[in-house]
PDB file of C-alpha atoms in Angstrom:
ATOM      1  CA  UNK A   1       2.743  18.185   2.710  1.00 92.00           C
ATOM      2  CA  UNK A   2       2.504  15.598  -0.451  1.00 95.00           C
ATOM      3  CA  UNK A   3       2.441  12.112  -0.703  1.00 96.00           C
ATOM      4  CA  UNK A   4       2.690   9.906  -4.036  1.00 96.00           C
ATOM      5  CA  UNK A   5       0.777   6.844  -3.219  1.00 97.00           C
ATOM      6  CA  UNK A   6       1.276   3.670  -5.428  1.00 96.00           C
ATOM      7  CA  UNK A   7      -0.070   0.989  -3.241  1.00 96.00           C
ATOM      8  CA  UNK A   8      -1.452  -0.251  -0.372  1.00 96.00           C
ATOM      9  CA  UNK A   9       2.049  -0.290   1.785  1.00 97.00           C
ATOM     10  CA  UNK A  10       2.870   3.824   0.473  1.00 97.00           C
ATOM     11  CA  UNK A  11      -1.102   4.685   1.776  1.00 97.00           C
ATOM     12  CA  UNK A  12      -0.361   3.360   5.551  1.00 97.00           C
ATOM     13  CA  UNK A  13       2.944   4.990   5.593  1.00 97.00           C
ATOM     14  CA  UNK A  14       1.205   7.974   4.206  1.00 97.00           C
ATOM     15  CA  UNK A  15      -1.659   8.030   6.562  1.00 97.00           C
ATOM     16  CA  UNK A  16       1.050   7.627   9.790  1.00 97.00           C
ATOM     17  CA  UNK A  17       2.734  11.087   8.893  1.00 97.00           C
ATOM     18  CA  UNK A  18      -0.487  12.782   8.070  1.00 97.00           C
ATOM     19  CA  UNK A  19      -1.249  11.703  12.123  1.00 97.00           C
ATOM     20  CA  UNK A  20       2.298  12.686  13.094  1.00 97.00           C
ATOM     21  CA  UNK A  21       2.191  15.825  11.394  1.00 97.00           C
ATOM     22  CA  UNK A  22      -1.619  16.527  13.065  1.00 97.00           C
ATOM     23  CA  UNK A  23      -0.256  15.632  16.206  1.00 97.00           C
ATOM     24  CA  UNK A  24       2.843  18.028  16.076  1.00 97.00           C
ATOM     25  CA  UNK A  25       0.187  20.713  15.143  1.00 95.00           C
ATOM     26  CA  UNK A  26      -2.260  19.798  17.783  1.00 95.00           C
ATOM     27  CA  UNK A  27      -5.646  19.072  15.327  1.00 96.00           C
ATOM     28  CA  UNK A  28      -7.849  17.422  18.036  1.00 96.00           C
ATOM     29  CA  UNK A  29      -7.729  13.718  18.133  1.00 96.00           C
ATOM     30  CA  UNK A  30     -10.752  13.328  16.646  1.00 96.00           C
ATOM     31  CA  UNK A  31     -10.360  14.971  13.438  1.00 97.00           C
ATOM     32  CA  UNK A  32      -7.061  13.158  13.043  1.00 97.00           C
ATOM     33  CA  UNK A  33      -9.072  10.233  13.090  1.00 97.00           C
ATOM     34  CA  UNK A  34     -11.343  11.952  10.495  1.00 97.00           C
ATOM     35  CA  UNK A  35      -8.380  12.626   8.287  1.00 97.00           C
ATOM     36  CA  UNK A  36      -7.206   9.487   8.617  1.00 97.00           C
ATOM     37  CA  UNK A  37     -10.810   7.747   7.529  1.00 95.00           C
ATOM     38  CA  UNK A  38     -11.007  10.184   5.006  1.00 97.00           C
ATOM     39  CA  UNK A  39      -7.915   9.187   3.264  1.00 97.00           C
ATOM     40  CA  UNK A  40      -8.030   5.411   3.696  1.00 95.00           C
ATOM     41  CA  UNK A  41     -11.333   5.775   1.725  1.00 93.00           C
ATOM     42  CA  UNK A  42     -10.862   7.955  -1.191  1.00 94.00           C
ATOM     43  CA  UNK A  43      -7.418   6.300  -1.818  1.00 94.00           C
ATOM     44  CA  UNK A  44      -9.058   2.909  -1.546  1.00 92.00           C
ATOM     45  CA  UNK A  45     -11.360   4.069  -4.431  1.00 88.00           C
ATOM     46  CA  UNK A  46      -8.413   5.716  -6.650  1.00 91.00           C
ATOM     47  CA  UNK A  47      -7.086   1.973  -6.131  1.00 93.00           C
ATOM     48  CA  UNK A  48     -10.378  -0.216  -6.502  1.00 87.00           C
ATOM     49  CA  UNK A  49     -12.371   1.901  -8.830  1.00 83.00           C
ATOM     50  CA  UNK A  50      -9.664   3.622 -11.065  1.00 86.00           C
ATOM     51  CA  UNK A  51      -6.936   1.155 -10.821  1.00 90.00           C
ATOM     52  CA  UNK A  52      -4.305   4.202  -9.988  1.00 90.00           C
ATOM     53  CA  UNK A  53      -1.967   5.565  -8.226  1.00 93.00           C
ATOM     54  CA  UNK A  54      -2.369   8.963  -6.145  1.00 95.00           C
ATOM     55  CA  UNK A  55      -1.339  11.693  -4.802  1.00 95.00           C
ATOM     56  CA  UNK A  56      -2.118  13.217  -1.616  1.00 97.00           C
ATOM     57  CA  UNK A  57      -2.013  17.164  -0.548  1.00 97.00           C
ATOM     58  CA  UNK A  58      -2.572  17.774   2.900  1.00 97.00           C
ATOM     59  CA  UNK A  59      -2.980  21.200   4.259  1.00 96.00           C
ATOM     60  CA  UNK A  60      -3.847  23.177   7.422  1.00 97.00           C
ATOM     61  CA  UNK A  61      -6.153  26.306   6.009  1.00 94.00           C
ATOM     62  CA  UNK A  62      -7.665  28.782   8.463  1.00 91.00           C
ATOM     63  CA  UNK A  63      -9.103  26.417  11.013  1.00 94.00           C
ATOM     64  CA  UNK A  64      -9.629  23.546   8.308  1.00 97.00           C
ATOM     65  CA  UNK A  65      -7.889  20.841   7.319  1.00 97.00           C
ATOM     66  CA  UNK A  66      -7.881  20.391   3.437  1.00 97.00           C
ATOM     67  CA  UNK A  67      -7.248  17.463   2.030  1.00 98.00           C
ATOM     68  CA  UNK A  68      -6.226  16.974  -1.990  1.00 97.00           C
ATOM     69  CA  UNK A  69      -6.425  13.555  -3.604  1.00 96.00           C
ATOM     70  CA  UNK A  70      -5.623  13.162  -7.157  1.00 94.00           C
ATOM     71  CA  UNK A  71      -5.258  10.229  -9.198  1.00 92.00           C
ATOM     72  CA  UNK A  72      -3.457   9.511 -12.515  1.00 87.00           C
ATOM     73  CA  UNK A  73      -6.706   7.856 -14.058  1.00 84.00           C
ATOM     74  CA  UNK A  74      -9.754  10.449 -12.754  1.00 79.00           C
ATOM     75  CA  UNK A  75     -11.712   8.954 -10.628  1.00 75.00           C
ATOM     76  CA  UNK A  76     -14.513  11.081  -9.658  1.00 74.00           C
ATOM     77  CA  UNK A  77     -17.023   9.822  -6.819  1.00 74.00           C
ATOM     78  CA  UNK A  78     -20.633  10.561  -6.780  1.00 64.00           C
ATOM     79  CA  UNK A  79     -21.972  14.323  -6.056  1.00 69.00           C
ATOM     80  CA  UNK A  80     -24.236  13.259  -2.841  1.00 67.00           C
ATOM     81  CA  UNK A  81     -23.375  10.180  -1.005  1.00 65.00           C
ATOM     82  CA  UNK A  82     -25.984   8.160   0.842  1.00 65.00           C
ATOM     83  CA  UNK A  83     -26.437   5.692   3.379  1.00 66.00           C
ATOM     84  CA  UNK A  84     -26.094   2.008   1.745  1.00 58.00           C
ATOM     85  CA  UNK A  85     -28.719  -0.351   2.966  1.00 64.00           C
ATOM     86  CA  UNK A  86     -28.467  -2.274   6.032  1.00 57.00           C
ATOM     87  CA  UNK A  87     -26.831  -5.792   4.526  1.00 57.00           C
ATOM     88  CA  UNK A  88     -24.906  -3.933   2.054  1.00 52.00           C
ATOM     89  CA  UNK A  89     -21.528  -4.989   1.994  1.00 58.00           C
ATOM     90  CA  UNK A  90     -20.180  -2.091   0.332  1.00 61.00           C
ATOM     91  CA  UNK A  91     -21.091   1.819  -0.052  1.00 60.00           C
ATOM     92  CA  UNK A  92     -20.621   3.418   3.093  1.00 65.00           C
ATOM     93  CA  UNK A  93     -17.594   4.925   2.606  1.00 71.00           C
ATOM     94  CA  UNK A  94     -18.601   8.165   0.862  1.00 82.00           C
ATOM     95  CA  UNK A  95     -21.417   8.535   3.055  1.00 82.00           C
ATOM     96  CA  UNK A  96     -18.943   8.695   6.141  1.00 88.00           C
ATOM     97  CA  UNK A  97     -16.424  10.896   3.999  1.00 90.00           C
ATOM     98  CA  UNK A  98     -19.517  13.242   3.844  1.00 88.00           C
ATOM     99  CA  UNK A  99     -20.665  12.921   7.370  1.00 89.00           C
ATOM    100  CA  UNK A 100     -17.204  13.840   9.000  1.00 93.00           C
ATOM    101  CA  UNK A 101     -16.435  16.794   6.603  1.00 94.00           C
ATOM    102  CA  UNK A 102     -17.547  20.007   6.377  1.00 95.00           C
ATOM    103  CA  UNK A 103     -16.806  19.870   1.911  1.00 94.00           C
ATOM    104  CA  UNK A 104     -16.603  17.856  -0.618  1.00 93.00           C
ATOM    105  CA  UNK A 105     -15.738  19.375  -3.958  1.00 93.00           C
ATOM    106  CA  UNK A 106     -13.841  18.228  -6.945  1.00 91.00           C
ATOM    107  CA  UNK A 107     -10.653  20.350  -8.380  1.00 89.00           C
ATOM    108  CA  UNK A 108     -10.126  22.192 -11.480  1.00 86.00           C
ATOM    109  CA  UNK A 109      -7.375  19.361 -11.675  1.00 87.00           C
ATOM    110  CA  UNK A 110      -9.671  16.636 -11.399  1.00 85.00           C
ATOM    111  CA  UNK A 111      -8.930  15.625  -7.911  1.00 91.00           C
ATOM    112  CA  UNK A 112     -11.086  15.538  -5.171  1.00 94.00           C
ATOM    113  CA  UNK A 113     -10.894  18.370  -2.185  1.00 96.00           C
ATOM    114  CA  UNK A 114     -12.408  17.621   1.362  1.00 96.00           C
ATOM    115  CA  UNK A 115     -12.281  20.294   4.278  1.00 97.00           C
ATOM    116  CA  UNK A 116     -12.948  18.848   8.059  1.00 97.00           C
ATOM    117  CA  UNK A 117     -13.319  21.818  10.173  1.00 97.00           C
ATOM    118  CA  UNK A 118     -10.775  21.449  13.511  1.00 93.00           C
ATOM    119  CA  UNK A 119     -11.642  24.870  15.171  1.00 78.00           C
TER     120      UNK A 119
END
């Protein structure tokens, strides 16, 4: 399944069939949710931080769920994520990315591949 995302409008529509098509494949609810925080925040940074549009792979891959994002303009997040401080009003995004997958990699394409574990 592949979505191009150009905006902020194309990302919620996006992120409702990912959960439809989780649903119809019965991925507990609480990876959905995973998938669907997972998404919401890389895309978010494609659109803040690289000022692009993206596209979206997602996959079902021998009890994982892979997900592809790839933007037009690269934008490639740090390696490790950590925990921003306690007033910080941003940050905390790629630390709960990290904390509700089971990888984080980057593609030979550039993009960025996480795997949340659902078996």
């Amino acid at each position: 399944m592949f979505f191009q995302i150009n905006d902020y409008a194309s990302l919620r529509e996006a992120i409702e069939d990912v959960s439809r098509f989780l649903n119809e494949k019965d991925v507990p609810s609480e990876r959905v949710f995973d998938a669907r925080l997972v998404v919401n925040e890389l895309i978010g940074n494609v659109f803040r931080h690289a000022k692009s549009t993206a596209r979206l792979g997602v996959e079902l891959n021998g009890g994982f769920l892979e997900l592809h994002v790839l933007s037009e303009i690269p934008f490639i997040p740090p390696t490790i994520s950590k925990r921003a401080e306690v007033f910080a009003e941003n940050g905390r995004g790629l630390f709960l990315v990290d904390s509700v997958s089971e990888e984080r990699s980057l593609t030979e394409e550039g993009g960025i591949l996480v795997r949340i574990k659902i078996k």
